[in-house]
Amino acid sequence: MADATAPIGVFDSGVGGLSVLGEIRRRLPGEALLYVADSAHVPYGEKTPEFIRERCRAIAGFLLEQGAKALVLACNTATAAGVAELRELHPGLPIVGMEPAVKPAARATRSGVVGVLATTGTLKSARFAALLDRFACDVQVITQPCPGLVERIEAGDLHGPQTRALLEGWVRPLLAQGCDTLILGCTHYPFIKPLLGELVPPAVQLIDTGAAVARRLEQLLAAEGLLNESGNMAPARFFSSAPPQQMAAILPLLWGEAAEVRPCPV
Ligand code: DGL
């Protein structure tokens, strides 16, 4: 039986979920954190749902062995493919997934045109189709898959000419169609917000879901009596399925400080 001092297990296909981990750290600084980057298998966006489900099962199993009291799928693509199965496999365990912020974007748009930048896997999923049916009846939603972008961000290229050229090619047509609200539907993308801000007019809103995930996690933990309210800053521990030095090299850029990265054995 988990207790409030147990860690929260967070995972993504790679380092993108660090954008969500940062929001969790800001909102819940007393929580110990475990983070798995499945960088040996990034990007998930071009993989089959079956493959992603298998990775979700394996990583969730590892995080639970490490004593996690809750799981966060800090990945839209993994949530679309795997969160339902994880909830079936682990009834009673607080599990938070995430999906593109269609509902807040539909509320925020003035032009009535919303763009969604996300992975091919997320945009093709039944979960995303259901999200549009539910919340986007009154607005036009233009979806834009971004193959190759996750790899640029994994390489730490947040502002270089290759990343800029990719983004320009996707964003320009969206703006031409009247889009005034852009959903960042992949957890890697908040890291390129400064670059995106240079490519869109200031009136265009960029919406992501990290802060909402941290709020939802807090609610679930509170409901289960699992919030760690000690007030002490708890540690974050990092694991990667790729050679750990890769993630260790990029942590100062994306997490703001260096840390040890251990191999993830699954
Ligand atoms: N960061 C992930 C997401 O939120 C997946 C990126 C990928 O591996 O393709 O969708």
Tab-separated table of C-alpha atoms and ligand atoms in Angstrom:
chain	number	residue	atom	x	y	z
A	1	MET	CA	0.000	0.000	0.000
A	2	ALA	CA	1.527	3.326	-1.106
A	3	ASP	CA	2.047	6.112	1.414
A	4	ALA	CA	2.236	9.862	0.875
A	5	THR	CA	6.036	9.924	0.914
A	6	ALA	CA	6.270	7.517	-2.046
A	7	PRO	CA	7.356	9.029	-5.375
A	8	ILE	CA	5.261	9.920	-8.414
A	9	GLY	CA	6.242	8.012	-11.579
A	10	VAL	CA	6.296	10.083	-14.763
A	11	PHE	CA	7.211	8.911	-18.258
A	12	ASP	CA	7.415	9.949	-21.903
A	13	SER	CA	8.897	8.617	-25.124
A	14	GLY	CA	11.896	10.842	-24.397
A	15	VAL	CA	12.744	14.153	-22.766
A	16	GLY	CA	9.541	16.002	-23.783
A	17	GLY	CA	7.761	14.987	-20.596
A	18	LEU	CA	10.268	17.112	-18.663
A	19	SER	CA	7.998	20.033	-19.614
A	20	VAL	CA	5.255	18.334	-17.575
A	21	LEU	CA	7.657	17.302	-14.810
A	22	GLY	CA	8.581	20.984	-14.421
A	23	GLU	CA	4.914	21.900	-13.904
A	24	ILE	CA	4.522	19.100	-11.345
A	25	ARG	CA	7.640	20.287	-9.494
A	26	ARG	CA	6.318	23.879	-9.429
A	27	ARG	CA	2.891	22.885	-8.132
A	28	LEU	CA	3.913	20.033	-5.820
A	29	PRO	CA	7.494	20.732	-4.685
A	30	GLY	CA	7.243	18.254	-1.790
A	31	GLU	CA	6.678	15.257	-4.077
A	32	ALA	CA	9.547	12.913	-4.876
A	33	LEU	CA	9.650	12.313	-8.629
A	34	LEU	CA	10.796	9.433	-10.823
A	35	TYR	CA	11.105	10.168	-14.538
A	36	VAL	CA	11.600	7.612	-17.309
A	37	ALA	CA	12.598	8.785	-20.795
A	38	ASP	CA	12.009	5.932	-23.239
A	39	SER	CA	14.582	7.489	-25.562
A	40	ALA	CA	15.606	4.122	-27.018
A	41	HIS	CA	12.174	4.106	-28.685
A	42	VAL	CA	11.575	7.779	-29.464
A	43	PRO	CA	9.595	8.944	-31.405
A	44	TYR	CA	6.377	7.201	-30.352
A	45	GLY	CA	4.480	9.344	-32.874
A	46	GLU	CA	5.308	7.053	-35.791
A	47	LYS	CA	4.955	3.726	-33.886
A	48	THR	CA	1.929	1.425	-33.759
A	49	PRO	CA	-0.524	1.663	-30.840
A	50	GLU	CA	0.317	-1.979	-29.974
A	51	PHE	CA	4.020	-1.179	-29.653
A	52	ILE	CA	3.302	1.892	-27.505
A	53	ARG	CA	0.954	-0.099	-25.250
A	54	GLU	CA	3.691	-2.647	-24.685
A	55	ARG	CA	6.147	0.117	-23.718
A	56	CYS	CA	3.521	1.655	-21.388
A	57	ARG	CA	3.024	-1.681	-19.615
A	58	ALA	CA	6.760	-2.241	-19.209
A	59	ILE	CA	7.578	1.278	-17.976
A	60	ALA	CA	4.575	1.395	-15.636
A	61	GLY	CA	5.720	-1.952	-14.192
A	62	PHE	CA	9.225	-0.559	-13.626
A	63	LEU	CA	7.933	2.621	-11.955
A	64	LEU	CA	5.654	0.606	-9.670
A	65	GLU	CA	8.578	-1.636	-8.690
A	66	GLN	CA	10.395	1.570	-7.718
A	67	GLY	CA	7.494	2.317	-5.353
A	68	ALA	CA	5.500	4.892	-7.365
A	69	LYS	CA	2.199	5.880	-5.689
A	70	ALA	CA	0.800	7.407	-8.902
A	71	LEU	CA	1.624	7.490	-12.607
A	72	VAL	CA	1.669	10.386	-15.058
A	73	LEU	CA	1.777	9.677	-18.783
A	74	ALA	CA	3.582	12.870	-19.746
A	75	CYS	CA	2.955	12.083	-23.386
A	76	ASN	CA	-0.118	12.680	-25.545
A	77	THR	CA	0.786	9.843	-27.900
A	78	ALA	CA	1.212	7.274	-25.098
A	79	THR	CA	-2.022	8.434	-23.488
A	80	ALA	CA	-3.946	8.004	-26.739
A	81	ALA	CA	-2.642	4.461	-27.159
A	82	GLY	CA	-2.183	3.196	-23.625
A	83	VAL	CA	-3.879	4.990	-20.745
A	84	ALA	CA	-7.127	2.990	-20.915
A	85	GLU	CA	-5.257	-0.311	-20.707
A	86	LEU	CA	-3.043	0.909	-17.831
A	87	ARG	CA	-6.144	1.924	-15.871
A	88	GLU	CA	-7.608	-1.550	-16.415
A	89	LEU	CA	-4.367	-3.231	-15.359
A	90	HIS	CA	-3.917	-1.076	-12.246
A	91	PRO	CA	-7.354	-0.323	-10.801
A	92	GLY	CA	-7.177	2.014	-7.825
A	93	LEU	CA	-3.824	3.504	-8.855
A	94	PRO	CA	-4.007	7.261	-9.547
A	95	ILE	CA	-3.093	7.590	-13.252
A	96	VAL	CA	-3.040	10.921	-15.082
A	97	GLY	CA	-2.882	11.046	-18.867
A	98	MET	CA	-2.963	14.011	-21.192
A	99	GLU	CA	-4.523	15.080	-24.448
A	100	PRO	CA	-4.372	18.145	-26.687
A	101	ALA	CA	-6.131	21.122	-25.083
A	102	VAL	CA	-9.061	21.266	-27.524
A	103	LYS	CA	-11.615	22.419	-24.967
A	104	PRO	CA	-9.685	25.498	-23.713
A	105	ALA	CA	-8.627	26.345	-27.267
A	106	ALA	CA	-12.225	26.229	-28.537
A	107	ARG	CA	-13.127	28.663	-25.750
A	108	ALA	CA	-10.162	30.947	-26.414
A	109	THR	CA	-10.338	31.375	-30.201
A	110	ARG	CA	-11.839	34.561	-31.580
A	111	SER	CA	-11.375	33.771	-35.261
A	112	GLY	CA	-13.008	30.354	-34.789
A	113	VAL	CA	-9.968	28.617	-36.306
A	114	VAL	CA	-7.749	26.479	-34.065
A	115	GLY	CA	-4.549	24.715	-35.134
A	116	VAL	CA	-3.261	21.539	-33.482
A	117	LEU	CA	0.407	20.626	-33.673
A	118	ALA	CA	0.836	17.020	-32.508
A	119	THR	CA	2.277	13.654	-33.481
A	120	THR	CA	0.795	11.535	-36.242
A	121	GLY	CA	-0.159	8.923	-33.623
A	122	THR	CA	-2.103	11.386	-31.489
A	123	LEU	CA	-3.939	12.927	-34.442
A	124	LYS	CA	-4.897	9.511	-35.861
A	125	SER	CA	-6.185	8.169	-32.533
A	126	ALA	CA	-9.801	7.419	-31.639
A	127	ARG	CA	-9.304	9.409	-28.422
A	128	PHE	CA	-8.474	12.547	-30.389
A	129	ALA	CA	-11.474	12.037	-32.707
A	130	ALA	CA	-13.702	11.741	-29.639
A	131	LEU	CA	-12.175	14.919	-28.195
A	132	LEU	CA	-13.039	16.847	-31.373
A	133	ASP	CA	-16.585	15.452	-31.402
A	134	ARG	CA	-17.067	16.545	-27.833
A	135	PHE	CA	-15.502	19.993	-27.704
A	136	ALA	CA	-14.945	21.349	-31.214
A	137	CYS	CA	-18.423	21.439	-32.746
A	138	ASP	CA	-18.472	25.221	-33.091
A	139	VAL	CA	-14.921	25.831	-34.292
A	140	GLN	CA	-12.789	24.800	-37.243
A	141	VAL	CA	-9.871	22.640	-36.129
A	142	ILE	CA	-6.912	22.204	-38.473
A	143	THR	CA	-4.568	19.384	-37.489
A	144	GLN	CA	-0.891	19.438	-38.367
A	145	PRO	CA	1.328	16.398	-37.729
A	146	CYS	CA	4.962	17.351	-37.075
A	147	PRO	CA	7.204	14.411	-38.095
A	148	GLY	CA	10.858	15.081	-37.322
A	149	LEU	CA	10.248	17.804	-34.721
A	150	VAL	CA	10.565	15.545	-31.676
A	151	GLU	CA	13.968	14.374	-32.937
A	152	ARG	CA	15.192	18.011	-33.185
A	153	ILE	CA	14.086	18.669	-29.607
A	154	GLU	CA	15.642	15.399	-28.345
A	155	ALA	CA	18.892	16.665	-29.911
A	156	GLY	CA	18.594	19.935	-27.969
A	157	ASP	CA	17.982	21.978	-31.132
A	158	LEU	CA	15.366	24.370	-29.752
A	159	HIS	CA	16.248	27.351	-31.880
A	160	GLY	CA	18.405	26.269	-34.832
A	161	PRO	CA	17.750	26.718	-38.555
A	162	GLN	CA	16.483	23.146	-39.088
A	163	THR	CA	13.893	23.390	-36.309
A	164	ARG	CA	12.875	26.854	-37.501
A	165	ALA	CA	12.444	25.652	-41.105
A	166	LEU	CA	10.262	22.714	-40.018
A	167	LEU	CA	8.053	24.925	-37.883
A	168	GLU	CA	7.757	27.652	-40.498
A	169	GLY	CA	6.538	25.117	-43.042
A	170	TRP	CA	3.722	24.021	-40.720
A	171	VAL	CA	2.755	27.273	-39.067
A	172	ARG	CA	2.570	29.546	-42.116
A	173	PRO	CA	-0.373	27.694	-43.763
A	174	LEU	CA	-2.211	27.592	-40.433
A	175	LEU	CA	-1.903	31.358	-40.055
A	176	ALA	CA	-2.985	31.839	-43.674
A	177	GLN	CA	-6.186	29.965	-42.851
A	178	GLY	CA	-7.001	32.336	-39.997
A	179	CYS	CA	-5.786	30.301	-37.057
A	180	ASP	CA	-5.441	32.477	-33.912
A	181	THR	CA	-5.000	29.680	-31.365
A	182	LEU	CA	-2.367	26.968	-31.563
A	183	ILE	CA	-2.534	23.846	-29.439
A	184	LEU	CA	0.827	22.320	-28.557
A	185	GLY	CA	-0.397	18.718	-28.512
A	186	CYS	CA	2.915	17.041	-27.702
A	187	THR	CA	4.908	17.458	-24.488
A	188	HIS	CA	8.117	18.144	-26.400
A	189	TYR	CA	6.705	21.306	-27.975
A	190	PRO	CA	6.582	23.661	-24.950
A	191	PHE	CA	10.392	23.707	-25.212
A	192	ILE	CA	10.139	25.475	-28.566
A	193	LYS	CA	7.605	28.082	-27.418
A	194	PRO	CA	10.196	30.892	-27.675
A	195	LEU	CA	10.896	29.951	-31.314
A	196	LEU	CA	7.191	29.574	-32.101
A	197	GLY	CA	6.618	32.989	-30.533
A	198	GLU	CA	8.946	34.438	-33.171
A	199	LEU	CA	6.993	32.787	-35.999
A	200	VAL	CA	3.445	33.802	-35.069
A	201	PRO	CA	1.934	37.243	-34.403
A	202	PRO	CA	1.675	38.157	-30.700
A	203	ALA	CA	-2.128	37.802	-30.814
A	204	VAL	CA	-1.864	34.059	-31.533
A	205	GLN	CA	-2.268	32.072	-28.323
A	206	LEU	CA	-0.120	28.994	-27.692
A	207	ILE	CA	-1.878	26.510	-25.432
A	208	ASP	CA	-0.358	23.472	-23.712
A	209	THR	CA	-1.517	21.115	-21.000
A	210	GLY	CA	1.361	20.714	-18.515
A	211	ALA	CA	-0.100	22.952	-15.795
A	212	ALA	CA	-3.526	21.287	-16.094
A	213	VAL	CA	-1.902	17.865	-15.666
A	214	ALA	CA	-0.171	19.014	-12.484
A	215	ARG	CA	-3.514	20.336	-11.133
A	216	ARG	CA	-5.289	17.062	-11.959
A	217	LEU	CA	-2.516	15.081	-10.281
A	218	GLU	CA	-2.859	17.206	-7.143
A	219	GLN	CA	-6.643	16.589	-7.082
A	220	LEU	CA	-6.240	12.816	-7.481
A	221	LEU	CA	-3.539	12.587	-4.798
A	222	ALA	CA	-5.586	14.714	-2.408
A	223	ALA	CA	-8.658	12.535	-2.968
A	224	GLU	CA	-6.614	9.425	-2.070
A	225	GLY	CA	-4.886	11.038	0.935
A	226	LEU	CA	-1.570	10.687	-0.897
A	227	LEU	CA	-0.370	14.315	-1.055
A	228	ASN	CA	3.054	14.795	0.488
A	229	GLU	CA	2.653	17.935	2.535
A	230	SER	CA	5.972	17.821	4.369
A	231	GLY	CA	6.982	21.114	2.760
A	232	ASN	CA	10.503	19.848	2.030
A	233	MET	CA	11.789	19.939	-1.548
A	234	ALA	CA	11.949	16.270	-2.597
A	235	PRO	CA	14.424	14.839	-5.128
A	236	ALA	CA	13.817	13.924	-8.775
A	237	ARG	CA	15.464	10.750	-10.111
A	238	PHE	CA	15.955	10.155	-13.824
A	239	PHE	CA	16.076	6.975	-15.925
A	240	SER	CA	16.530	6.458	-19.645
A	241	SER	CA	16.209	3.411	-21.880
A	242	ALA	CA	18.901	4.910	-24.181
A	243	PRO	CA	22.533	5.391	-23.087
A	244	PRO	CA	22.087	7.591	-19.949
A	245	GLN	CA	24.772	10.111	-20.977
A	246	GLN	CA	22.476	11.333	-23.807
A	247	MET	CA	19.818	12.485	-21.366
A	248	ALA	CA	22.390	13.662	-18.824
A	249	ALA	CA	23.812	15.977	-21.507
A	250	ILE	CA	20.456	17.646	-22.209
A	251	LEU	CA	19.112	17.880	-18.625
A	252	PRO	CA	20.723	21.270	-17.860
A	253	LEU	CA	18.964	22.752	-20.927
A	254	LEU	CA	15.531	21.204	-20.387
A	255	TRP	CA	15.419	20.690	-16.601
A	256	GLY	CA	17.580	23.592	-15.555
A	257	GLU	CA	20.127	21.545	-13.625
A	258	ALA	CA	22.426	18.582	-14.075
A	259	ALA	CA	21.488	15.247	-12.507
A	260	GLU	CA	22.513	11.618	-12.569
A	261	VAL	CA	20.632	9.502	-15.147
A	262	ARG	CA	20.407	5.759	-14.565
A	263	PRO	CA	19.663	3.074	-17.138
A	264	CYS	CA	16.035	2.010	-17.285
A	265	PRO	CA	16.185	-1.795	-17.397
A	266	VAL	CA	12.947	-2.378	-19.348
B	1	DGL	N1	6.060	13.732	-26.202
B	1	DGL	C1	5.146	12.895	-26.826
B	1	DGL	C2	3.740	13.436	-26.910
B	1	DGL	O1	3.340	14.196	-26.064
B	1	DGL	C3	5.535	11.990	-27.947
B	1	DGL	C4	6.512	12.412	-28.937
B	1	DGL	C5	6.979	11.239	-29.787
B	1	DGL	O2	7.708	10.423	-29.244
B	1	DGL	O3	6.617	11.156	-30.969
B	1	DGL	O4	3.001	13.100	-27.788
